Amino acid sequence: MDHTTLRTPGGDNLPPAIRAARDELNRELAGAALLSPTGGLRITVTPHTGSRKGRRRYFDRLIAFGRQAATTGRPVYDPAAPDFDPVFPFPVAEPWQPPGPDERVELTIAPAEALRWSVQLTPQGIQHDTEDVRGFLGAPIVEKITELKRNGRPGQLRRARQLGLTTALLIDGRLGWEPPRPLTPGLPPRKPPPPIFDLPAPLIRHVLAELTTSHPGALHRAWLLSSDGQVHDVYRESSGPEPRNVSSGTPPSDEEPESP
């Protein structure tokens, strides 16, 4: 079994930009959060990867919105935002009920580069148009199952299949802005950072169906580990054997309804 992580849309600068926003807004809004009627604030952030001066101006606007939400006790909207929708506005800052005194400011990530795909109902069932996301989602998977990589060798799972082994793939869809934090003995699990993107299992199924059609005969089974910690069965070769010892717990359910 191979564990494959997916690339972060927006480049390698995105996670550090989110961490910079977290550090700055937590420091500047800690006092304002105490004034909020709920004792906390939720701030929507578009990670700023540009100049330091531009990032400072952006943070100043968010801090002003956060203080306004804390003093009024109501959500604050930004009509000057490029994606502002007056019919269905999304608050930039709003009072928020924190889970504890150490987490009074929560970030909601709104990436500038969104993942987009379309869904349509056909006589064959629900179909996903994956053209816009296939490169991002498929590139690290193709590296594993291709017959010929750039170095002239087969992909890792292709080579394992050629050796007669059962091949399986665990796709890690936890696209967050921090790596998963280890569990400290004697302490409860720490809340993971919110994900940048949440990838639906039906979308991954369609991407894998396309990739395995182009690169057949390398993969037996595949699962998606989503941002909520759930494991979804996303690929099963019709004639392949069952991988053994893939989980110490309950095997993933094969009967998962698809929804648009």
mmCIF file with all atom_site columns, N, CA, C and O in Angstrom, residues 109-126:
data_model
loop_
_atom_site.group_PDB
_atom_site.id
_atom_site.type_symbol
_atom_site.label_atom_id
_atom_site.label_alt_id
_atom_site.label_comp_id
_atom_site.label_asym_id
_atom_site.label_entity_id
_atom_site.label_seq_id
_atom_site.pdbx_PDB_ins_code
_atom_site.Cartn_x
_atom_site.Cartn_y
_atom_site.Cartn_z
_atom_site.occupancy
_atom_site.B_iso_or_equiv
_atom_site.pdbx_formal_charge
_atom_site.auth_seq_id
_atom_site.auth_comp_id
_atom_site.auth_asym_id
_atom_site.auth_atom_id
_atom_site.pdbx_PDB_model_num
ATOM 1  N N  . ILE A 1 109 ? -10.806 29.544 5.974   1.00 0.00 ? 109 ILE A N  1
ATOM 2  C CA . ILE A 1 109 ? -9.926  29.790 4.840   1.00 0.00 ? 109 ILE A CA 1
ATOM 3  C C  . ILE A 1 109 ? -10.737 29.896 3.552   1.00 0.00 ? 109 ILE A C  1
ATOM 4  O O  . ILE A 1 109 ? -11.535 29.011 3.234   1.00 0.00 ? 109 ILE A O  1
ATOM 5  N N  . ALA A 1 110 ? -10.529 30.984 2.816   1.00 0.00 ? 110 ALA A N  1
ATOM 6  C CA . ALA A 1 110 ? -11.181 31.189 1.525   1.00 0.00 ? 110 ALA A CA 1
ATOM 7  C C  . ALA A 1 110 ? -10.082 31.381 0.479   1.00 0.00 ? 110 ALA A C  1
ATOM 8  O O  . ALA A 1 110 ? -9.664  32.510 0.208   1.00 0.00 ? 110 ALA A O  1
ATOM 9  N N  . PRO A 1 111 ? -9.546  30.300 -0.098  1.00 0.00 ? 111 PRO A N  1
ATOM 10 C CA . PRO A 1 111 ? -8.418  30.427 -1.030  1.00 0.00 ? 111 PRO A CA 1
ATOM 11 C C  . PRO A 1 111 ? -8.777  31.264 -2.251  1.00 0.00 ? 111 PRO A C  1
ATOM 12 O O  . PRO A 1 111 ? -9.909  31.227 -2.741  1.00 0.00 ? 111 PRO A O  1
ATOM 13 N N  . ALA A 1 112 ? -7.787  32.021 -2.724  1.00 0.00 ? 112 ALA A N  1
ATOM 14 C CA . ALA A 1 112 ? -8.003  32.814 -3.932  1.00 0.00 ? 112 ALA A CA 1
ATOM 15 C C  . ALA A 1 112 ? -8.159  31.926 -5.155  1.00 0.00 ? 112 ALA A C  1
ATOM 16 O O  . ALA A 1 112 ? -8.883  32.253 -6.093  1.00 0.00 ? 112 ALA A O  1
ATOM 17 N N  . GLU A 1 113 ? -7.485  30.779 -5.147  1.00 0.00 ? 113 GLU A N  1
ATOM 18 C CA . GLU A 1 113 ? -7.565  29.827 -6.262  1.00 0.00 ? 113 GLU A CA 1
ATOM 19 C C  . GLU A 1 113 ? -8.461  28.674 -5.839  1.00 0.00 ? 113 GLU A C  1
ATOM 20 O O  . GLU A 1 113 ? -8.042  27.791 -5.085  1.00 0.00 ? 113 GLU A O  1
ATOM 21 N N  . ALA A 1 114 ? -9.704  28.698 -6.286  1.00 0.00 ? 114 ALA A N  1
ATOM 22 C CA . ALA A 1 114 ? -10.663 27.691 -5.854  1.00 0.00 ? 114 ALA A CA 1
ATOM 23 C C  . ALA A 1 114 ? -10.588 26.449 -6.735  1.00 0.00 ? 114 ALA A C  1
ATOM 24 O O  . ALA A 1 114 ? -10.197 26.516 -7.905  1.00 0.00 ? 114 ALA A O  1
ATOM 25 N N  . LEU A 1 115 ? -10.933 25.325 -6.137  1.00 0.00 ? 115 LEU A N  1
ATOM 26 C CA . LEU A 1 115 ? -11.103 24.101 -6.916  1.00 0.00 ? 115 LEU A CA 1
ATOM 27 C C  . LEU A 1 115 ? -12.519 24.077 -7.466  1.00 0.00 ? 115 LEU A C  1
ATOM 28 O O  . LEU A 1 115 ? -13.485 24.230 -6.718  1.00 0.00 ? 115 LEU A O  1
ATOM 29 N N  . ARG A 1 116 ? -12.655 23.873 -8.764  1.00 0.00 ? 116 ARG A N  1
ATOM 30 C CA . ARG A 1 116 ? -13.975 23.910 -9.385  1.00 0.00 ? 116 ARG A CA 1
ATOM 31 C C  . ARG A 1 116 ? -14.179 22.653 -10.226 1.00 0.00 ? 116 ARG A C  1
ATOM 32 O O  . ARG A 1 116 ? -13.281 22.208 -10.921 1.00 0.00 ? 116 ARG A O  1
ATOM 33 N N  . TRP A 1 117 ? -15.371 22.112 -10.132 1.00 0.00 ? 117 TRP A N  1
ATOM 34 C CA . TRP A 1 117 ? -15.762 21.006 -11.003 1.00 0.00 ? 117 TRP A CA 1
ATOM 35 C C  . TRP A 1 117 ? -17.271 21.058 -11.153 1.00 0.00 ? 117 TRP A C  1
ATOM 36 O O  . TRP A 1 117 ? -17.986 21.646 -10.330 1.00 0.00 ? 117 TRP A O  1
ATOM 37 N N  . SER A 1 118 ? -17.767 20.465 -12.218 1.00 0.00 ? 118 SER A N  1
ATOM 38 C CA . SER A 1 118 ? -19.199 20.463 -12.469 1.00 0.00 ? 118 SER A CA 1
ATOM 39 C C  . SER A 1 118 ? -19.744 19.051 -12.352 1.00 0.00 ? 118 SER A C  1
ATOM 40 O O  . SER A 1 118 ? -19.026 18.071 -12.536 1.00 0.00 ? 118 SER A O  1
ATOM 41 N N  . VAL A 1 119 ? -21.027 18.965 -12.018 1.00 0.00 ? 119 VAL A N  1
ATOM 42 C CA . VAL A 1 119 ? -21.709 17.684 -11.851 1.00 0.00 ? 119 VAL A CA 1
ATOM 43 C C  . VAL A 1 119 ? -22.969 17.715 -12.714 1.00 0.00 ? 119 VAL A C  1
ATOM 44 O O  . VAL A 1 119 ? -23.689 18.717 -12.732 1.00 0.00 ? 119 VAL A O  1
ATOM 45 N N  . GLN A 1 120 ? -23.217 16.650 -13.441 1.00 0.00 ? 120 GLN A N  1
ATOM 46 C CA . GLN A 1 120 ? -24.430 16.570 -14.237 1.00 0.00 ? 120 GLN A CA 1
ATOM 47 C C  . GLN A 1 120 ? -25.031 15.169 -14.141 1.00 0.00 ? 120 GLN A C  1
ATOM 48 O O  . GLN A 1 120 ? -24.322 14.183 -13.937 1.00 0.00 ? 120 GLN A O  1
ATOM 49 N N  . LEU A 1 121 ? -26.342 15.115 -14.268 1.00 0.00 ? 121 LEU A N  1
ATOM 50 C CA . LEU A 1 121 ? -27.057 13.848 -14.222 1.00 0.00 ? 121 LEU A CA 1
ATOM 51 C C  . LEU A 1 121 ? -27.243 13.336 -15.635 1.00 0.00 ? 121 LEU A C  1
ATOM 52 O O  . LEU A 1 121 ? -27.823 14.008 -16.482 1.00 0.00 ? 121 LEU A O  1
ATOM 53 N N  . THR A 1 122 ? -26.743 12.133 -15.921 1.00 0.00 ? 122 THR A N  1
ATOM 54 C CA . THR A 1 122 ? -26.815 11.531 -17.244 1.00 0.00 ? 122 THR A CA 1
ATOM 55 C C  . THR A 1 122 ? -27.571 10.211 -17.145 1.00 0.00 ? 122 THR A C  1
ATOM 56 O O  . THR A 1 122 ? -27.828 9.715  -16.041 1.00 0.00 ? 122 THR A O  1
ATOM 57 N N  . PRO A 1 123 ? -27.940 9.615  -18.291 1.00 0.00 ? 123 PRO A N  1
ATOM 58 C CA . PRO A 1 123 ? -28.580 8.287  -18.230 1.00 0.00 ? 123 PRO A CA 1
ATOM 59 C C  . PRO A 1 123 ? -27.722 7.244  -17.529 1.00 0.00 ? 123 PRO A C  1
ATOM 60 O O  . PRO A 1 123 ? -28.237 6.245  -17.023 1.00 0.00 ? 123 PRO A O  1
ATOM 61 N N  . GLN A 1 124 ? -26.396 7.468  -17.467 1.00 0.00 ? 124 GLN A N  1
ATOM 62 C CA . GLN A 1 124 ? -25.501 6.536  -16.789 1.00 0.00 ? 124 GLN A CA 1
ATOM 63 C C  . GLN A 1 124 ? -25.323 6.871  -15.311 1.00 0.00 ? 124 GLN A C  1
ATOM 64 O O  . GLN A 1 124 ? -24.598 6.181  -14.600 1.00 0.00 ? 124 GLN A O  1
ATOM 65 N N  . GLY A 1 125 ? -25.979 7.935  -14.849 1.00 0.00 ? 125 GLY A N  1
ATOM 66 C CA . GLY A 1 125 ? -25.861 8.343  -13.456 1.00 0.00 ? 125 GLY A CA 1
ATOM 67 C C  . GLY A 1 125 ? -25.170 9.691  -13.344 1.00 0.00 ? 125 GLY A C  1
ATOM 68 O O  . GLY A 1 125 ? -25.011 10.417 -14.328 1.00 0.00 ? 125 GLY A O  1
ATOM 69 N N  . ILE A 1 126 ? -24.751 10.035 -12.124 1.00 0.00 ? 126 ILE A N  1
ATOM 70 C CA . ILE A 1 126 ? -24.087 11.310 -11.877 1.00 0.00 ? 126 ILE A CA 1
ATOM 71 C C  . ILE A 1 126 ? -22.666 11.265 -12.431 1.00 0.00 ? 126 ILE A C  1
ATOM 72 O O  . ILE A 1 126 ? -21.908 10.337 -12.159 1.00 0.00 ? 126 ILE A O  1
#
